[in-house]
CSV table of C-alpha atoms in Angstrom, one decimal:
chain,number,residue,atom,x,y,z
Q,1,UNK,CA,0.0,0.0,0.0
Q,2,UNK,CA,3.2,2.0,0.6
Q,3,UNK,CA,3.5,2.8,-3.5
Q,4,UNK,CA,-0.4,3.6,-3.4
Q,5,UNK,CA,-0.1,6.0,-0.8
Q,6,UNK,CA,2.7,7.7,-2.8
Q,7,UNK,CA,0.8,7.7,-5.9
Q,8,UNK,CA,-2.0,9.6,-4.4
Q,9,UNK,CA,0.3,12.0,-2.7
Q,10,UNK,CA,1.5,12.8,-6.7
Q,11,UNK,CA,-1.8,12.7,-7.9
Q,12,UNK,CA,-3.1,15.1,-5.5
Q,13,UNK,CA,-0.5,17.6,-5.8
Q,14,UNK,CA,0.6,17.2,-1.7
Q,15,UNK,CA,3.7,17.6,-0.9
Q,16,UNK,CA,5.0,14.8,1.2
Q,17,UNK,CA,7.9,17.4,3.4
Q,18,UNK,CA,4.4,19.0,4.7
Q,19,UNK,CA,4.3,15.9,7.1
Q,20,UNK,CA,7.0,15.5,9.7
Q,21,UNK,CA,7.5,11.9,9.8
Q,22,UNK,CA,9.0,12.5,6.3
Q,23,UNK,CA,10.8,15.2,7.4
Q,24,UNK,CA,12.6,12.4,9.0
Q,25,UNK,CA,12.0,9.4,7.3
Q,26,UNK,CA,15.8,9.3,5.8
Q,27,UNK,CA,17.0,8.5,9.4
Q,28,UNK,CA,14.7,6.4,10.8
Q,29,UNK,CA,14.6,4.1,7.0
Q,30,UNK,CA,18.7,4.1,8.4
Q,31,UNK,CA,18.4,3.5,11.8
Q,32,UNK,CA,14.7,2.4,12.9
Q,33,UNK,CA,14.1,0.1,10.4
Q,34,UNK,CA,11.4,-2.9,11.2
Q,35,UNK,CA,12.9,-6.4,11.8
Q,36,UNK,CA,9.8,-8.4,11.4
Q,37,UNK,CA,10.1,-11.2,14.6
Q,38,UNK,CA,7.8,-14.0,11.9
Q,39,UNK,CA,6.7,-15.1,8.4
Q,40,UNK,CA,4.7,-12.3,7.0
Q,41,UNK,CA,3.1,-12.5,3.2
Q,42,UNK,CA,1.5,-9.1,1.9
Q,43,UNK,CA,-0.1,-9.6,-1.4
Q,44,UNK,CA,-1.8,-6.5,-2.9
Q,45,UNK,CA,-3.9,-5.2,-5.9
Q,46,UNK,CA,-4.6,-1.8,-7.4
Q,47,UNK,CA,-8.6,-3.1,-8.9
Q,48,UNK,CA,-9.1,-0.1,-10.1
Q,49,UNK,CA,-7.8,3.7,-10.5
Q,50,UNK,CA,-9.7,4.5,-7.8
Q,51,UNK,CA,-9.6,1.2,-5.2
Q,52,UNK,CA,-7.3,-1.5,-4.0
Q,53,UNK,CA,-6.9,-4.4,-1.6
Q,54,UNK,CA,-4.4,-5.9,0.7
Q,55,UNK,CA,-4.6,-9.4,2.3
Q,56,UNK,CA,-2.0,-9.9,4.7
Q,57,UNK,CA,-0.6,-13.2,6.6
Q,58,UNK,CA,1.8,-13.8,9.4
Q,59,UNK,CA,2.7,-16.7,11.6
Q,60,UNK,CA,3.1,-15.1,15.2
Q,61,UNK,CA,2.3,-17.8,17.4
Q,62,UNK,CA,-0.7,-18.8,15.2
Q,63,UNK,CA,-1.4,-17.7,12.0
Q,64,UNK,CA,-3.1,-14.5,11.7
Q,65,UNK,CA,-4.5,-12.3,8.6
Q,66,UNK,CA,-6.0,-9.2,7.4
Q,67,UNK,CA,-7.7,-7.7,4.9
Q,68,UNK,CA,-7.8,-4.2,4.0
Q,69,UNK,CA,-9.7,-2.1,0.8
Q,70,UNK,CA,-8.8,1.4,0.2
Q,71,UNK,CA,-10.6,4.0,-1.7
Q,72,UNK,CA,-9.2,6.9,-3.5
Q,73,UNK,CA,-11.0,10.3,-4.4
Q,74,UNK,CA,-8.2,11.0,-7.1
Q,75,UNK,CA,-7.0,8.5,-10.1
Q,76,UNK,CA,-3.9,6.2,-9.4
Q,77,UNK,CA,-2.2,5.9,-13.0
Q,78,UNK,CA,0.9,5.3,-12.2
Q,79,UNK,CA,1.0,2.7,-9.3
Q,80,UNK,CA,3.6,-0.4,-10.4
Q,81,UNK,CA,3.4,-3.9,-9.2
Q,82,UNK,CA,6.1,-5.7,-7.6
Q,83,UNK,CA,7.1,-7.3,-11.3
Q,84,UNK,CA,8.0,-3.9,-12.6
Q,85,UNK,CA,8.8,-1.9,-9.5
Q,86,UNK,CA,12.6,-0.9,-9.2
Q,87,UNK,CA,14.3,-1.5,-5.9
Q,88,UNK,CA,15.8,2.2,-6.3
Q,89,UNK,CA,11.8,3.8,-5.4
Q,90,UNK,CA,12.4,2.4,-2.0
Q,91,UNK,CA,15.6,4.4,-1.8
Q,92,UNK,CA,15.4,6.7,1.4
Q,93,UNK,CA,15.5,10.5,1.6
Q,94,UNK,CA,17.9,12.8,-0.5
Q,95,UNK,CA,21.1,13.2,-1.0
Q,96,UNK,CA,21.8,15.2,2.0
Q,97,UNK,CA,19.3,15.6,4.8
Q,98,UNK,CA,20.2,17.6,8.0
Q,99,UNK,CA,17.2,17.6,11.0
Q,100,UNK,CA,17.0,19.5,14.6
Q,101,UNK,CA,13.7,19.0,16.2
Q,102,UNK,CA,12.9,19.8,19.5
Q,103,UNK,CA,10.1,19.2,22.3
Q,104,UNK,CA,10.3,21.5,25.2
Q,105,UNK,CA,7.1,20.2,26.9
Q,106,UNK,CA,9.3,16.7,27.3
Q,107,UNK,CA,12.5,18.1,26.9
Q,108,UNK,CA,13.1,16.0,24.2
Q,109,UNK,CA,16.1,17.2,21.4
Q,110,UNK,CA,16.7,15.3,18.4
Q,111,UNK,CA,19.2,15.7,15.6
Q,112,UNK,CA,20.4,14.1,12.7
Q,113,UNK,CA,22.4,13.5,9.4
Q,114,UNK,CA,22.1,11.8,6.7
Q,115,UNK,CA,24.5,11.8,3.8
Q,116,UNK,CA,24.2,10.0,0.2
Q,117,UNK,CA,28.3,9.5,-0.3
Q,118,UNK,CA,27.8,7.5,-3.2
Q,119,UNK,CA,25.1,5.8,-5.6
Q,120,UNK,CA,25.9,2.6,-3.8
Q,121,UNK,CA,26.3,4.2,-0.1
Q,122,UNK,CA,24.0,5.8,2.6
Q,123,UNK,CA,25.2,6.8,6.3
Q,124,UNK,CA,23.1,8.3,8.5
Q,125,UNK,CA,23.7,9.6,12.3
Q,126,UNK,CA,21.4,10.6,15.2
Q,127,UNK,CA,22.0,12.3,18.2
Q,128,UNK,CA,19.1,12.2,21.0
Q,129,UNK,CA,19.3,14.2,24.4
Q,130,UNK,CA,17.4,14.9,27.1
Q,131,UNK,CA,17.9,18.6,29.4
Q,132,UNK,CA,15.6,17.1,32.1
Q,133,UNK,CA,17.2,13.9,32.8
Q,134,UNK,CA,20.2,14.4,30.7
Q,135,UNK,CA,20.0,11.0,29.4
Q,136,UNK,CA,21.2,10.7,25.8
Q,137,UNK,CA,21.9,8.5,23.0
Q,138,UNK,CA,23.9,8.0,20.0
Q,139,UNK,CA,22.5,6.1,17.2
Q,140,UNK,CA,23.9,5.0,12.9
Q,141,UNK,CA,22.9,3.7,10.5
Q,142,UNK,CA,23.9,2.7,6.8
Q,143,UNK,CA,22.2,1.2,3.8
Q,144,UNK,CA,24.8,-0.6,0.8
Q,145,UNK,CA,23.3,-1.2,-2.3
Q,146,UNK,CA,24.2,-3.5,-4.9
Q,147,UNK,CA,23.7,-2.6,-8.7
Q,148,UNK,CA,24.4,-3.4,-11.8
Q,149,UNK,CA,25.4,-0.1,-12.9
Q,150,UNK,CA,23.8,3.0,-14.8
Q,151,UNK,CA,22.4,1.7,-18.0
Q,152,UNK,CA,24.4,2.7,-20.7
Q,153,UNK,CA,24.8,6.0,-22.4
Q,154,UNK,CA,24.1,7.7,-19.0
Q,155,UNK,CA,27.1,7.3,-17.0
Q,156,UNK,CA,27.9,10.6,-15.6
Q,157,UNK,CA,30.9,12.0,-13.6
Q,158,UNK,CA,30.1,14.8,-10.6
Q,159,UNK,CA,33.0,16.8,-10.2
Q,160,UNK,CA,33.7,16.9,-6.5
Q,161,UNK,CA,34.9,20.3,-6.0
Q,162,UNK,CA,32.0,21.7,-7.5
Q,163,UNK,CA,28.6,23.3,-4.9
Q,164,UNK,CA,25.8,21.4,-4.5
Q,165,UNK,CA,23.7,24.1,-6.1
Q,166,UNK,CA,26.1,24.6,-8.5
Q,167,UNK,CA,25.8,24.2,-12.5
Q,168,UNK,CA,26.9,20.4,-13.8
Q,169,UNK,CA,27.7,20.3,-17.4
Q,170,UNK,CA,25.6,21.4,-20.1
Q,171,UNK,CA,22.2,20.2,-19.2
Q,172,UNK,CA,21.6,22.7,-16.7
Q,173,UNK,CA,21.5,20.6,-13.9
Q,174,UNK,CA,22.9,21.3,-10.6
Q,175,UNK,CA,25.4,18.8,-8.8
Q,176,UNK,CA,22.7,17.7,-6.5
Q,177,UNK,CA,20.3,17.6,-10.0
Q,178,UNK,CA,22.5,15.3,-11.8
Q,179,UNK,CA,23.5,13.0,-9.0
Q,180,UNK,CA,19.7,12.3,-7.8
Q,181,UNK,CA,19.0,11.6,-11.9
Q,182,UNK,CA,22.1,9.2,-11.5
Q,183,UNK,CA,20.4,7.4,-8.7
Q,184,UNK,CA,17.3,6.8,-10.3
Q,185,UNK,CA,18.9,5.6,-13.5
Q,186,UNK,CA,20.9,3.1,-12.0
Q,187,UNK,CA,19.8,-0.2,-11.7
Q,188,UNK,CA,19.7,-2.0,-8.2
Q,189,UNK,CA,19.2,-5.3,-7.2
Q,190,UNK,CA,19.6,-5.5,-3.6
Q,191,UNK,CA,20.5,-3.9,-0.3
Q,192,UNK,CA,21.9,-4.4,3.0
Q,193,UNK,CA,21.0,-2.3,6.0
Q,194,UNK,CA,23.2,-1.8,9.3
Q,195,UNK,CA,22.1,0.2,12.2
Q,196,UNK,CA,23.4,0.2,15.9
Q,197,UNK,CA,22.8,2.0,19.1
Q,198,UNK,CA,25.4,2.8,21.7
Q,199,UNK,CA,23.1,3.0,24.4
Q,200,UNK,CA,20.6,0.6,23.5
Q,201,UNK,CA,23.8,-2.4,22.5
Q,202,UNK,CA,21.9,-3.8,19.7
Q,203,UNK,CA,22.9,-4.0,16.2
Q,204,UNK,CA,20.0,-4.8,13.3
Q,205,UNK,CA,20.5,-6.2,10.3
Q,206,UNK,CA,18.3,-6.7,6.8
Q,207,UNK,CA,18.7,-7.6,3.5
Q,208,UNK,CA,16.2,-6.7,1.0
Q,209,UNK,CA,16.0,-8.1,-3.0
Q,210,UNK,CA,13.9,-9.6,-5.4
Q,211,UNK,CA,13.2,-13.0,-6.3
Q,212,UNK,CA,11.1,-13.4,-9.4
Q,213,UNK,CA,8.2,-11.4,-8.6
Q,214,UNK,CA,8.3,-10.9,-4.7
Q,215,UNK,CA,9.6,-8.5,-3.3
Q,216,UNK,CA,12.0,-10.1,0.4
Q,217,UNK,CA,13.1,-8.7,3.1
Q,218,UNK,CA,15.2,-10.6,6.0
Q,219,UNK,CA,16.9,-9.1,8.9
Q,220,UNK,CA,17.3,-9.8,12.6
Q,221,UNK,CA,18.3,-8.1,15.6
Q,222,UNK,CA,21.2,-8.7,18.1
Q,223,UNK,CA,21.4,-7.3,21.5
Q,224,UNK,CA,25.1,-7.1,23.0
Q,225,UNK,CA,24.4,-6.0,26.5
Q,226,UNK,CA,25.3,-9.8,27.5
Q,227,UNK,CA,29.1,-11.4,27.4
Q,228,UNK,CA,27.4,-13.7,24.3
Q,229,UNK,CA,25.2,-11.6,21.5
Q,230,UNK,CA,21.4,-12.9,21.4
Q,231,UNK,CA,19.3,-12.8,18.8
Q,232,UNK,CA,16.3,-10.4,19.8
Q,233,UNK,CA,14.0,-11.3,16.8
Q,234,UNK,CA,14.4,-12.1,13.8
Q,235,UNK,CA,12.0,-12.8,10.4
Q,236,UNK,CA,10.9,-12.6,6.7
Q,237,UNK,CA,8.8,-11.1,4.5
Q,238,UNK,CA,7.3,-11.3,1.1
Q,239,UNK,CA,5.7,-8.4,-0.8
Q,240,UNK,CA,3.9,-9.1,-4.2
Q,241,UNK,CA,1.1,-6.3,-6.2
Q,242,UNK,CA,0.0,-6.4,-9.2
């Protein structure tokens, strides 16, 4: 439902910063990413431009499922099934992304960055703190992506030493312009996500492909706060629309 949601948004004209679990999404798709803790199948259908439906299974204990049928006031054209979706529309954030938030009724302060070094590597830190009980906690997080390379006739090369908002080339496109266009163009295949949290001593772990149709994801969880690790949870999960 993820890419129907996102479809609307486009459709719709809203702009998806407006919210402020996107303004952090880079960081928490880095760090806070789900380990699922079962066997979980999501199959969905767009049945319409205007409907779709989800049926979704899991295994926790005893087997469990849900249905659920969403309606749309504007026309979803360009939703794609897992068949044709590229694993680079699941790529997190932007190039660079740079957050302070703040909640003085808790006390709460939260900062983070996020940082696209290459078309193959994401890192992301956080940095929470409390000025009530001055607890505090330092969190990262990185995603490595495996490709296949640009197709060809598109392979570009981004001067370093240029600015971000500065002029690449001849196809007046800034540096950040031309490297996001890069991204998409490239082909991925899979990814690996690490993420670990000094206070907390656990370090996650996912991998997240395709096979045939389906979309997988498989990670678990590792807490270190004992002389041997132990695995938290761990767990799979297969996503397929059409």
């Amino acid at each position: 439902m993820d890419s129907v949601l996102r479809s609307f948004y486009r459709a719709s004209g809203w702009n998806e910063d407006n919210s402020y679990e996107n303004i952090v999404a880079t960081s928490e798709a880095l760090i806070d990413f789900p380990i699922q803790t079962d066997f979980k199948l999501n199959v969905a259908s767009k049945s319409s431009d205007y409907t779709a439906t989800q049926l979704t299974l899991n295994n926790t204990a005893t087997i469990n499922g849900s249905v659920a049928y969403l309606y749309t006031s504007a026309p979803l054209k360009d939703v794609l099934g897992t068949k044709e979706l590229s694993l680079q529309d699941a790529i997190a954030g932007k190039p660079l992304n740079i957050t302070l938030a703040a909640n003085p009724l808790l006390g709460h302060i939260s900062s983070t960055y996020s940082v696209k070094t290459s078309i193959n590597t994401t890192f992301s830190s956080r940095y929470d703190f409390n000025i009530y009980s001055y607890d505090s906690n330092l969190s990262f997080g990185c995603e490595l992506w495996r490709s296949n390379g640009p197709p060809k006739g598109i392979i570009k090369r981004i001067d370093p030493s240029l600015a971000p908002h500065a002029k690449h080339g001849t196809d007046d496109q800034t540096v950040i312009e031309a490297f996001e266009s890069l991204v998409r163009d490239t082909g991925y295949t899979s990814v690996i996500k690490l993420s670990t949290s000094l206070n907390d001593q656990q370090v996650k772990l996912m991998w997240e492909g395709k096979f045939k149709e389906f979309l997988v994801s498989a990670g678990a969880e590792l807490q270190l706060k004992s002389p041997t690790p132990e695995v938290k949870r761990c767990g799979i999960q297969l996503q397929y629309s059409s």
